[in-house]
Short mmCIF file of C-alpha atoms in Angstrom, two decimals:
data_model
loop_
_atom_site.label_atom_id
_atom_site.label_comp_id
_atom_site.label_asym_id
_atom_site.label_seq_id
_atom_site.Cartn_x
_atom_site.Cartn_y
_atom_site.Cartn_z
CA UNK A 1 53.06 68.88 42.81
CA UNK A 2 56.51 69.77 41.16
CA UNK A 3 59.12 67.28 39.74
CA UNK A 4 61.46 67.39 42.62
CA UNK A 5 58.34 67.06 44.86
CA UNK A 6 57.45 64.29 43.16
CA UNK A 7 61.04 62.20 43.41
CA UNK A 8 60.99 63.03 46.89
CA UNK A 9 58.01 61.14 47.41
CA UNK A 10 59.39 58.50 45.79
CA UNK A 11 57.05 58.31 42.67
CA UNK A 12 57.84 56.53 39.81
CA UNK A 13 58.82 58.20 36.37
CA UNK A 14 55.95 59.27 34.46
CA UNK A 15 56.83 57.58 31.34
CA UNK A 16 58.58 54.31 31.01
CA UNK A 17 61.86 54.22 30.07
CA UNK A 18 62.69 54.35 26.30
CA UNK A 19 65.77 51.33 26.79
CA UNK A 20 64.21 49.21 28.64
CA UNK A 21 64.03 46.71 26.32
CA UNK A 22 67.40 46.63 25.78
CA UNK A 23 68.21 46.55 29.50
CA UNK A 24 66.04 43.51 29.50
CA UNK A 25 68.42 41.57 27.32
CA UNK A 26 71.56 42.18 29.57
CA UNK A 27 69.32 41.72 32.86
CA UNK A 28 68.34 38.24 31.42
CA UNK A 29 71.84 37.50 30.25
CA UNK A 30 72.85 38.39 33.98
CA UNK A 31 70.23 36.22 35.38
CA UNK A 32 71.01 33.11 33.13
CA UNK A 33 74.79 32.96 34.05
CA UNK A 34 73.66 33.34 37.64
CA UNK A 35 71.03 30.21 37.02
CA UNK A 36 73.37 28.21 34.61
CA UNK A 37 76.30 28.05 37.41
CA UNK A 38 73.87 26.00 39.59
CA UNK A 39 73.99 23.46 37.52
CA UNK A 40 76.79 23.16 35.65
CA UNK A 41 79.57 22.93 38.27
CA UNK A 42 77.59 19.61 39.10
CA UNK A 43 78.47 18.19 35.79
CA UNK A 44 82.16 19.13 36.08
CA UNK A 45 82.65 18.31 39.80
CA UNK A 46 83.95 14.62 39.32
CA UNK A 47 86.82 15.92 37.00
CA UNK A 48 87.86 19.01 39.15
CA UNK A 49 87.69 16.41 42.47
CA UNK A 50 90.22 14.24 40.37
CA UNK A 51 92.13 17.01 39.36
CA UNK A 52 92.70 18.89 42.56
CA UNK A 53 92.80 16.15 44.74
CA UNK A 54 89.37 16.65 46.53
CA UNK A 55 88.31 13.89 49.14
CA UNK A 56 84.98 12.45 48.68
CA UNK A 57 84.30 13.97 52.05
CA UNK A 58 85.27 17.34 51.09
CA UNK A 59 83.63 17.80 47.45
CA UNK A 60 80.30 18.93 48.62
CA UNK A 61 81.92 21.85 50.19
CA UNK A 62 82.41 22.85 45.89
CA UNK A 63 78.32 23.28 45.97
CA UNK A 64 77.61 24.03 49.91
CA UNK A 65 79.94 27.04 49.73
CA UNK A 66 78.37 28.54 47.10
CA UNK A 67 74.77 27.92 48.66
CA UNK A 68 75.88 28.98 52.20
CA UNK A 69 77.11 32.49 51.04
CA UNK A 70 74.25 32.82 48.39
CA UNK A 71 71.36 31.82 50.47
CA UNK A 72 73.10 33.56 53.84
CA UNK A 73 73.53 36.88 52.24
CA UNK A 74 70.51 37.44 49.87
CA UNK A 75 68.44 39.81 51.94
CA UNK A 76 71.42 41.53 52.77
CA UNK A 77 72.40 42.33 48.90
CA UNK A 78 68.45 43.27 48.32
CA UNK A 79 68.65 45.70 50.65
CA UNK A 80 72.39 47.06 49.62
CA UNK A 81 70.68 47.04 46.30
CA UNK A 82 68.04 49.50 47.68
CA UNK A 83 70.37 51.42 49.54
CA UNK A 84 72.91 51.89 46.60
CA UNK A 85 70.67 51.51 43.55
CA UNK A 86 70.06 48.73 41.80
CA UNK A 87 72.49 49.23 38.74
CA UNK A 88 75.10 50.07 40.71
CA UNK A 89 74.31 46.66 42.84
CA UNK A 90 74.10 45.13 39.45
CA UNK A 91 77.33 46.12 37.80
CA UNK A 92 79.20 45.44 40.99
CA UNK A 93 77.62 42.10 41.56
CA UNK A 94 78.43 41.09 37.94
CA UNK A 95 82.12 42.40 38.00
CA UNK A 96 82.60 40.67 41.48
CA UNK A 97 81.14 37.21 39.94
CA UNK A 98 83.36 37.68 36.82
CA UNK A 99 86.72 37.86 39.43
CA UNK A 100 84.96 34.89 41.51
CA UNK A 101 85.03 32.67 38.44
CA UNK A 102 88.01 33.55 37.15
CA UNK A 103 89.77 32.38 40.61
CA UNK A 104 87.41 29.00 40.58
CA UNK A 105 88.89 28.63 37.00
CA UNK A 106 92.14 28.73 38.03
CA UNK A 107 92.12 27.16 41.19
CA UNK A 108 95.13 24.79 41.69
CA UNK A 109 94.07 23.41 45.53
CA UNK A 110 90.91 22.55 47.51
CA UNK A 111 91.12 25.58 49.66
CA UNK A 112 91.08 27.88 46.20
CA UNK A 113 88.33 26.23 45.15
CA UNK A 114 86.40 26.47 47.87
CA UNK A 115 86.72 30.24 48.71
CA UNK A 116 86.32 31.03 44.86
CA UNK A 117 82.67 29.25 45.10
CA UNK A 118 82.15 31.53 48.68
CA UNK A 119 82.95 34.76 46.61
CA UNK A 120 80.55 33.76 43.67
CA UNK A 121 78.01 33.17 46.28
CA UNK A 122 78.09 36.65 47.94
CA UNK A 123 78.34 38.71 44.63
CA UNK A 124 75.50 36.21 43.49
CA UNK A 125 73.65 37.51 46.34
CA UNK A 126 73.94 40.99 45.16
CA UNK A 127 73.55 40.50 41.38
CA UNK A 128 69.87 38.45 41.84
CA UNK A 129 67.97 40.75 43.22
CA UNK A 130 68.94 43.53 41.90
CA UNK A 131 68.64 42.33 38.61
CA UNK A 132 64.62 41.08 39.82
CA UNK A 133 63.98 44.45 41.31
CA UNK A 134 65.42 46.40 38.23
CA UNK A 135 62.61 44.64 36.10
CA UNK A 136 60.14 45.36 38.69
CA UNK A 137 61.11 49.29 38.54
CA UNK A 138 61.81 49.56 34.99
CA UNK A 139 58.24 48.07 33.55
CA UNK A 140 55.09 49.60 34.72
CA UNK A 141 52.45 48.74 31.95
CA UNK A 142 50.60 45.66 32.34
CA UNK A 143 51.49 43.78 29.02
CA UNK A 144 55.16 44.77 28.46
CA UNK A 145 55.51 43.84 32.31
CA UNK A 146 54.06 40.02 31.33
CA UNK A 147 56.46 40.02 28.37
CA UNK A 148 59.42 40.82 30.47
CA UNK A 149 58.28 38.60 33.50
CA UNK A 150 57.85 35.69 30.73
CA UNK A 151 61.00 36.08 29.67
CA UNK A 152 62.95 36.13 32.99
CA UNK A 153 60.54 33.19 34.26
CA UNK A 154 61.55 30.98 31.10
CA UNK A 155 65.45 31.82 32.38
CA UNK A 156 64.66 31.32 35.55
CA UNK A 157 63.00 28.03 34.95
CA UNK A 158 65.02 26.66 32.10
CA UNK A 159 68.41 28.04 32.77
CA UNK A 160 69.11 25.24 35.00
CA UNK A 161 68.73 22.54 32.10
CA UNK A 162 70.66 24.72 29.82
CA UNK A 163 73.65 24.44 32.50
CA UNK A 164 73.64 20.57 32.29
CA UNK A 165 73.89 20.39 28.20
CA UNK A 166 76.53 23.30 28.70
CA UNK A 167 78.34 21.62 31.16
CA UNK A 168 78.43 18.67 29.53
CA UNK A 169 80.03 20.15 26.30
CA UNK A 170 82.62 21.92 28.30
CA UNK A 171 83.59 19.16 30.65
CA UNK A 172 83.89 16.53 27.71
CA UNK A 173 85.21 18.58 24.90
CA UNK A 174 87.23 21.06 26.71
CA UNK A 175 87.91 20.99 30.20
CA UNK A 176 86.34 21.54 33.82
CA UNK A 177 87.89 24.74 34.24
CA UNK A 178 86.14 26.34 31.23
CA UNK A 179 82.80 25.71 33.33
CA UNK A 180 83.92 28.61 35.37
CA UNK A 181 85.45 30.92 32.44
CA UNK A 182 82.39 30.82 30.57
CA UNK A 183 81.21 33.12 33.29
CA UNK A 184 83.35 36.12 32.52
CA UNK A 185 81.97 36.81 28.97
CA UNK A 186 78.55 36.69 30.31
CA UNK A 187 79.53 39.17 33.04
CA UNK A 188 81.38 41.47 30.84
CA UNK A 189 78.85 42.10 28.22
CA UNK A 190 75.71 42.12 30.90
CA UNK A 191 78.10 45.05 32.92
CA UNK A 192 78.99 46.97 30.18
CA UNK A 193 75.33 46.59 28.78
CA UNK A 194 73.87 47.74 32.19
CA UNK A 195 76.23 50.67 32.48
CA UNK A 196 75.39 51.93 29.26
CA UNK A 197 71.70 50.72 28.96
CA UNK A 198 69.87 50.86 32.04
CA UNK A 199 68.44 53.64 33.63
CA UNK A 200 66.87 53.05 36.84
CA UNK A 201 63.74 55.35 37.76
CA UNK A 202 64.84 57.94 40.51
CA UNK A 203 63.09 58.17 43.85
CA UNK A 204 63.21 54.43 44.44
CA UNK A 205 65.91 53.97 47.22
CA UNK A 206 65.72 53.39 50.87
CA UNK A 207 68.33 55.25 52.14
CA UNK A 208 67.80 54.40 55.77
CA UNK A 209 70.80 53.49 57.67
CA UNK A 210 71.20 49.96 57.39
CA UNK A 211 70.01 47.36 60.12
CA UNK A 212 73.21 45.72 61.27
CA UNK A 213 71.58 43.42 64.18
CA UNK A 214 69.09 42.12 61.72
CA UNK A 215 72.12 41.59 59.14
CA UNK A 216 73.75 39.16 61.16
CA UNK A 217 70.92 37.65 62.64
CA UNK A 218 69.26 36.79 59.26
CA UNK A 219 72.43 35.56 57.79
CA UNK A 220 73.60 33.28 60.51
CA UNK A 221 69.90 31.99 60.98
CA UNK A 222 69.78 30.94 56.86
CA UNK A 223 73.04 29.94 56.78
CA UNK A 224 72.47 27.16 59.97
CA UNK A 225 69.60 26.27 57.93
CA UNK A 226 71.12 25.86 54.57
CA UNK A 227 73.97 23.88 56.26
CA UNK A 228 71.45 22.01 58.18
CA UNK A 229 69.57 20.45 55.32
CA UNK A 230 72.78 20.03 53.36
CA UNK A 231 74.65 17.95 56.63
CA UNK A 232 71.34 16.06 56.88
CA UNK A 233 71.88 14.71 53.14
CA UNK A 234 75.31 13.54 54.28
CA UNK A 235 75.34 12.34 57.63
CA UNK A 236 71.87 11.94 58.78
CA UNK A 237 68.61 13.79 59.85
CA UNK A 238 69.88 12.59 63.58
CA UNK A 239 73.49 13.82 63.55
CA UNK A 240 74.01 15.95 66.73
CA UNK A 241 75.65 18.75 64.26
CA UNK A 242 72.79 18.62 62.12
CA UNK A 243 69.95 19.00 64.73
CA UNK A 244 72.05 21.78 66.14
CA UNK A 245 72.24 23.67 63.03
CA UNK A 246 68.17 23.66 62.92
CA UNK A 247 67.67 24.51 66.52
CA UNK A 248 70.26 27.32 66.06
CA UNK A 249 68.30 28.54 62.71
CA UNK A 250 65.05 28.32 64.09
CA UNK A 251 66.35 30.69 67.16
CA UNK A 252 68.20 32.99 65.13
CA UNK A 253 65.55 33.31 62.74
CA UNK A 254 62.89 34.09 65.63
CA UNK A 255 64.97 36.56 67.30
CA UNK A 256 65.27 38.39 63.67
CA UNK A 257 61.51 38.48 63.42
CA UNK A 258 61.55 39.93 66.69
CA UNK A 259 64.08 42.52 65.60
CA UNK A 260 62.64 43.52 62.87
CA UNK A 261 59.25 44.20 64.08
CA UNK A 262 60.80 46.82 66.71
CA UNK A 263 63.55 48.61 64.53
CA UNK A 264 62.68 51.68 63.18
CA UNK A 265 64.54 50.68 59.39
CA UNK A 266 64.03 46.96 59.55
CA UNK A 267 66.44 44.83 56.84
CA UNK A 268 62.66 42.87 55.66
CA UNK A 269 60.14 45.20 56.94
CA UNK A 270 57.53 42.52 57.73
CA UNK A 271 54.98 44.29 55.35
CA UNK A 272 57.01 42.78 52.88
CA UNK A 273 55.96 39.09 53.74
CA UNK A 274 52.92 39.41 55.38
CA UNK A 275 50.85 40.61 52.75
CA UNK A 276 48.88 37.47 51.34
CA UNK A 277 49.70 37.27 47.71
CA UNK A 278 53.49 37.93 48.45
CA UNK A 279 53.58 35.56 51.31
CA UNK A 280 51.36 33.05 48.75
CA UNK A 281 53.94 33.12 46.16
CA UNK A 282 57.16 33.05 48.32
CA UNK A 283 55.76 29.95 49.80
CA UNK A 284 54.20 28.03 46.96
CA UNK A 285 57.64 28.65 44.79
CA UNK A 286 59.32 27.61 47.66
CA UNK A 287 57.93 24.24 47.91
CA UNK A 288 58.13 23.70 43.86
CA UNK A 289 61.49 24.43 44.01
CA UNK A 290 61.43 21.46 46.53
CA UNK A 291 60.38 19.36 44.01
CA UNK A 292 62.19 20.41 40.98
CA UNK A 293 65.71 20.44 42.65
CA UNK A 294 65.26 16.70 43.41
CA UNK A 295 64.09 15.98 39.68
CA UNK A 296 67.22 17.35 38.29
CA UNK A 297 69.50 15.45 40.99
CA UNK A 298 67.81 12.17 40.35
CA UNK A 299 66.84 12.30 36.55
CA UNK A 300 70.39 13.37 35.99
CA UNK A 301 71.86 10.04 37.74
CA UNK A 302 69.15 7.73 36.13
CA UNK A 303 70.39 8.84 32.55
CA UNK A 304 74.16 8.79 33.23
CA UNK A 305 74.00 5.43 35.67
CA UNK A 306 71.25 3.47 34.84
CA UNK A 307 71.00 4.29 31.01
CA UNK A 308 74.49 5.03 30.64
CA UNK A 309 74.17 8.20 28.88
CA UNK A 310 77.23 10.88 28.40
CA UNK A 311 77.20 14.26 30.14
CA UNK A 312 75.95 16.03 26.57
CA UNK A 313 73.54 13.30 25.76
CA UNK A 314 72.25 13.84 29.63
CA UNK A 315 71.74 17.53 28.76
CA UNK A 316 70.21 17.12 25.74
CA UNK A 317 67.58 14.79 27.04
CA UNK A 318 66.61 17.72 29.38
CA UNK A 319 65.51 19.74 26.36
CA UNK A 320 61.90 18.86 26.50
CA UNK A 321 61.63 20.01 29.83
CA UNK A 322 63.57 23.82 28.58
CA UNK A 323 61.18 23.85 25.52
CA UNK A 324 58.42 23.58 27.89
CA UNK A 325 59.44 25.82 30.53
CA UNK A 326 59.67 28.40 27.36
CA UNK A 327 56.59 27.84 26.13
CA UNK A 328 54.74 27.78 29.44
CA UNK A 329 56.25 31.11 30.55
CA UNK A 330 56.29 33.15 27.51
CA UNK A 331 53.21 31.80 25.55
CA UNK A 332 50.76 30.37 27.98
CA UNK A 333 51.51 32.73 30.94
CA UNK A 334 52.39 35.71 29.06
CA UNK A 335 49.38 35.47 26.79
CA UNK A 336 46.89 34.59 29.84
CA UNK A 337 48.56 36.89 32.19
CA UNK A 338 46.67 40.10 31.62
CA UNK A 339 43.02 38.26 31.29
CA UNK A 340 43.24 36.11 34.73
CA UNK A 341 44.09 36.09 37.97
CA UNK A 342 47.53 35.21 39.07
CA UNK A 343 46.49 32.18 40.79
CA UNK A 344 44.52 30.67 37.77
CA UNK A 345 47.96 30.37 36.07
CA UNK A 346 50.00 29.28 39.40
CA UNK A 347 47.70 26.55 40.55
CA UNK A 348 47.03 24.70 37.46
CA UNK A 349 50.30 25.22 36.60
CA UNK A 350 51.65 23.19 39.68
CA UNK A 351 49.12 20.86 39.10
CA UNK A 352 50.31 20.18 35.56
CA UNK A 353 53.85 19.96 36.63
CA UNK A 354 52.63 17.30 39.38
CA UNK A 355 50.92 15.26 36.68
CA UNK A 356 54.27 15.22 34.54
CA UNK A 357 56.11 13.98 38.25
CA UNK A 358 53.31 11.33 38.47
CA UNK A 359 54.63 9.71 35.20
CA UNK A 360 57.74 9.65 36.52
CA UNK A 361 56.93 7.70 39.49
CA UNK A 362 56.18 4.10 37.05
CA UNK A 363 60.02 4.57 36.27
CA UNK A 364 62.09 1.25 35.71
CA UNK A 365 65.29 0.21 34.23
CA UNK A 366 64.17 -0.82 31.06
CA UNK A 367 61.98 2.84 30.76
CA UNK A 368 61.58 3.92 27.45
CA UNK A 369 62.81 7.57 26.88
CA UNK A 370 59.93 8.22 24.18
CA UNK A 371 57.07 7.01 26.00
CA UNK A 372 57.73 8.08 29.38
CA UNK A 373 60.35 10.42 30.09
CA UNK A 374 59.96 12.61 27.38
CA UNK A 375 56.00 13.72 27.97
CA UNK A 376 56.64 14.10 31.81
CA UNK A 377 59.41 16.42 31.24
CA UNK A 378 57.37 17.97 28.86
CA UNK A 379 54.53 18.40 31.42
CA UNK A 380 56.75 19.73 33.79
CA UNK A 381 58.40 22.20 31.72
CA UNK A 382 54.76 23.54 30.52
CA UNK A 383 53.51 23.45 34.16
CA UNK A 384 56.21 24.98 35.93
CA UNK A 385 56.82 27.89 33.51
CA UNK A 386 53.26 28.61 33.16
CA UNK A 387 53.65 28.93 37.12
CA UNK A 388 56.68 30.64 37.61
CA UNK A 389 55.65 33.81 35.73
CA UNK A 390 52.86 34.95 37.34
CA UNK A 391 54.83 34.03 40.25
CA UNK A 392 57.86 35.82 39.56
CA UNK A 393 55.69 39.19 38.59
CA UNK A 394 53.36 38.79 42.10
CA UNK A 395 56.71 38.76 43.96
CA UNK A 396 56.75 42.46 44.27
CA UNK A 397 53.14 43.19 43.97
CA UNK A 398 52.33 46.31 45.45
CA UNK A 399 55.68 46.98 47.35
CA UNK A 400 57.18 50.41 47.79
CA UNK A 401 59.93 51.12 45.32
CA UNK A 402 62.24 51.75 48.39
CA UNK A 403 61.73 48.02 49.36
CA UNK A 404 61.63 46.25 45.52
CA UNK A 405 65.31 45.16 46.38
CA UNK A 406 64.45 43.25 49.62
CA UNK A 407 61.24 42.01 48.13
CA UNK A 408 63.02 40.78 44.97
CA UNK A 409 65.47 38.94 47.31
CA UNK A 410 62.76 37.18 49.41
CA UNK A 411 61.89 35.29 45.87
CA UNK A 412 65.37 34.19 45.48
CA UNK A 413 65.64 32.95 49.38
CA UNK A 414 62.40 31.00 49.10
CA UNK A 415 64.05 29.29 45.77
CA UNK A 416 67.70 28.64 47.42
CA UNK A 417 66.32 27.48 50.69
CA UNK A 418 63.74 25.46 48.91
CA UNK A 419 66.56 23.98 46.86
CA UNK A 420 69.03 23.21 50.07
CA UNK A 421 65.97 21.57 51.52
CA UNK A 422 65.12 19.59 48.13
CA UNK A 423 68.49 17.97 47.43
CA UNK A 424 68.90 16.92 51.17
CA UNK A 425 65.13 15.63 51.60
CA UNK A 426 64.51 13.78 48.77
CA UNK A 427 68.13 12.38 48.53
CA UNK A 428 67.48 11.26 51.84
CA UNK A 429 64.28 9.28 51.14
CA UNK A 430 65.39 8.11 48.05
CA UNK A 431 68.61 6.80 49.49
CA UNK A 432 66.80 4.99 52.44
CA UNK A 433 64.34 3.08 49.96
CA UNK A 434 67.23 1.87 47.92
CA UNK A 435 68.91 0.53 51.05
CA UNK A 436 65.85 -1.53 51.95
CA UNK A 437 65.13 -2.51 48.06
CA UNK A 438 68.65 -3.89 48.14
CA UNK A 439 68.59 -5.25 51.56
CA UNK A 440 65.33 -7.15 51.03
CA UNK A 441 66.10 -8.72 47.46
CA UNK A 442 70.09 -9.24 47.49
CA UNK A 443 69.88 -12.41 48.96
CA UNK A 444 68.43 -13.90 46.21
CA UNK A 445 70.47 -12.75 43.44
CA UNK A 446 73.48 -15.02 43.14
CA UNK A 447 75.73 -13.92 40.10
CA UNK A 448 77.79 -10.62 40.18
CA UNK A 449 75.24 -9.70 37.06
CA UNK A 450 71.79 -10.21 39.04
CA UNK A 451 73.61 -8.49 41.99
CA UNK A 452 74.26 -5.26 39.70
CA UNK A 453 70.83 -5.59 38.72
CA UNK A 454 69.53 -5.24 41.84
CA UNK A 455 71.24 -2.49 43.11
CA UNK A 456 70.03 -0.54 39.66
CA UNK A 457 66.63 -1.49 40.13
CA UNK A 458 66.94 -0.31 43.90
CA UNK A 459 68.41 3.01 42.61
CA UNK A 460 65.49 3.44 40.49
CA UNK A 461 63.40 2.05 43.35
CA UNK A 462 64.58 5.11 45.79
CA UNK A 463 64.16 7.38 42.79
CA UNK A 464 60.59 6.64 42.08
CA UNK A 465 59.96 6.57 45.93
CA UNK A 466 61.04 10.19 46.40
CA UNK A 467 59.38 11.21 43.20
CA UNK A 468 56.01 10.16 44.75
CA UNK A 469 56.85 12.93 47.72
CA UNK A 470 57.83 15.56 45.16
CA UNK A 471 54.19 14.92 43.82
CA UNK A 472 52.62 15.48 47.00
CA UNK A 473 54.81 18.67 47.50
CA UNK A 474 53.93 20.18 44.01
CA UNK A 475 50.15 19.40 44.82
CA UNK A 476 50.44 21.26 48.08
CA UNK A 477 52.34 24.46 46.34
CA UNK A 478 49.11 24.36 44.43
CA UNK A 479 46.78 24.57 47.35
CA UNK A 480 48.60 27.41 48.73
CA UNK A 481 48.73 29.42 45.51
CA UNK A 482 44.64 28.60 44.84
CA UNK A 483 44.38 29.71 48.75
CA UNK A 484 46.60 32.42 49.72
CA UNK A 485 47.01 34.38 46.35
CA UNK A 486 43.80 36.59 45.87
CA UNK A 487 45.16 39.22 43.73
CA UNK A 488 43.15 40.29 40.63
CA UNK A 489 44.63 40.66 36.73
CA UNK A 490 47.08 43.37 36.11
CA UNK A 491 45.73 46.47 36.61
CA UNK A 492 42.93 45.81 38.62
CA UNK A 493 44.89 46.54 42.20
CA UNK A 494 45.23 49.47 43.63
CA UNK A 495 48.59 50.77 45.05
CA UNK A 496 49.20 53.51 47.46
CA UNK A 497 52.34 55.81 47.95
CA UNK A 498 52.76 56.51 44.47
CA UNK A 499 51.64 59.79 41.92
CA UNK A 500 50.54 63.31 43.50
CA UNK A 501 50.86 62.36 47.11
CA UNK A 502 51.61 59.91 49.16
CA UNK A 503 47.79 59.51 50.44
CA UNK A 504 46.93 59.01 46.62
CA UNK A 505 45.99 55.43 45.13
CA UNK A 506 46.52 55.41 41.65
CA UNK A 507 45.47 52.15 39.26
CA UNK A 508 48.54 50.88 37.79
CA UNK A 509 49.83 47.40 37.13
CA UNK A 510 51.27 45.74 39.82
CA UNK A 511 52.13 42.22 39.31
CA UNK A 512 55.62 43.08 39.43
CA UNK A 513 60.99 38.23 41.28
#
C-alpha cells in the first residue's frame, strides 16, 4: 500500500518521532502547570479574599468557577484536539491559560478574579486532553511508553502536593498574585518547546463535523453535576437547588447518551467508554481521586489549624507523599508494567494507598508526624503512584487515533468530577461528625481552654470519620480495577484499524491519559 493510502486510513507513523523525549519534557511541564494550579490557588485564597474584598459566601467561586469550566468543557476540549490536531490545541491551550493567569494575578475585584478563573478552566479543558493524547500517539514502543507514562503519572499524582509547597512559598514570601503569575513562564516555555519540538503523527485527526447537541448536553450535564456537589458542600444535600442540579444533571447526561448512540459523528463515541478496560480505568480512577482530594483538604487543615504549621511547613509536610508517588510511578510501575498485567499494579496499588489511609484513622491532636503521618503518606504515595501509571496508559488502550483526544478527556473528566465529589462528600461527612462530637462533649468543658480543646478534638474526629469512608472508597476502586481491567501486559493486545488495511490486526503495545 502506498504511503498516501496508509495516511488516509489513519495508520500510525512507521518509525517513532526522534524528538519524542524532548516533547515529553514540554508536555510534562504543561501538565505540571495545570495540576499545580489546582492546589496553589487554595493556599493563596485567604490572602486574595482579604485583598479583593471577597465575601465568605462568594470565596468558593475562586475554586468553583475554574472547576465548572474545566469539568464542563473537557469532552468538548478533547474533541477539538481531535479536530484541530493535538499540537495546535496544546499550544492554543497554553497561550490562553497564560493570558487567563495574567488576568487573575492582576485582578482588582472579585468579578475579574472569577472571570479569570473561569477562563483558566476553559483553556485547561483544551490543554489537558491534548497533552495526554499527544503522549498516546507519540510513544508506540511498550517500554518507552511505560517510561513516558510513568513520568506523566508521577506529575499528575504528585503535582498537587508540589503546588502546596510552591503556593506556601509564594504567598508567604512574595504575594498571592504570584500564584497566578508563576503560570506564565511555565506556559511560554512549554508552548515554545511544543511548537518547535512536537511532531504529531499524521492521519490521526477526526475531521467529522462537530456534534453540537452533544457539546451542549455534555457541557450542561457536567456543569450541573460539578455545581451540585460544590453547592452540597456549602448549602447541604437537602437544599432544593442542590437536588435540582443533580436531577438536571441526570436528565441531561442520560439524554446525551441517547443522542450519542444515534448521531453519525458523536462527540463521545460510546465505544470509548463501553470497552471494559477503559471503563474500569475511568471508574476506579474517579473513585481514587475522591479519596485523595478529601485527604489533601483534611491534612492541610489538620497541619495548619490543629498543629499550627505555616503554609510553607505544611507544603513540606506533604513531601513524603510526593516521593512515594514518584517512586511508585517511575520505579515500581514503569519497571513492572511491561512484565505484569495492569490490574496487578492498579488493584494492589489502590490497596496499599488504602492501608496508608487506614493509618490516618488513628489521627489525634497529639499524633506524631514521624510515627503516623510520615509512614501513612509514604504508603499513600507509593500506592497511588503505582496505580496511576498503568491507569493513565490504559485509558487510551486500543482507541482509534481519531478518538485519542476524547478518550484522554474522559480521564480528566473522571478526575475532575471525582475531585468535586470528594471535596463535597467527605467534607460533609467530616462537618457532621465534628458537629455531633462538639454537641456531645462541650457541656463538660468548663474553661475557655477546655472548650477550645473540645473543638479541636471535634475537628480531628470529623477528619477520621471521613477518612474511614475514603478507605472504603479506595478498596472499592481496587475491586473495580481487579474485576473490570483484564488487559494483558503491553505488547500482548491487538488493535484493529492500523497498518496495511483497515481490517488488518497488528500486534502493537496499546497501553496508552
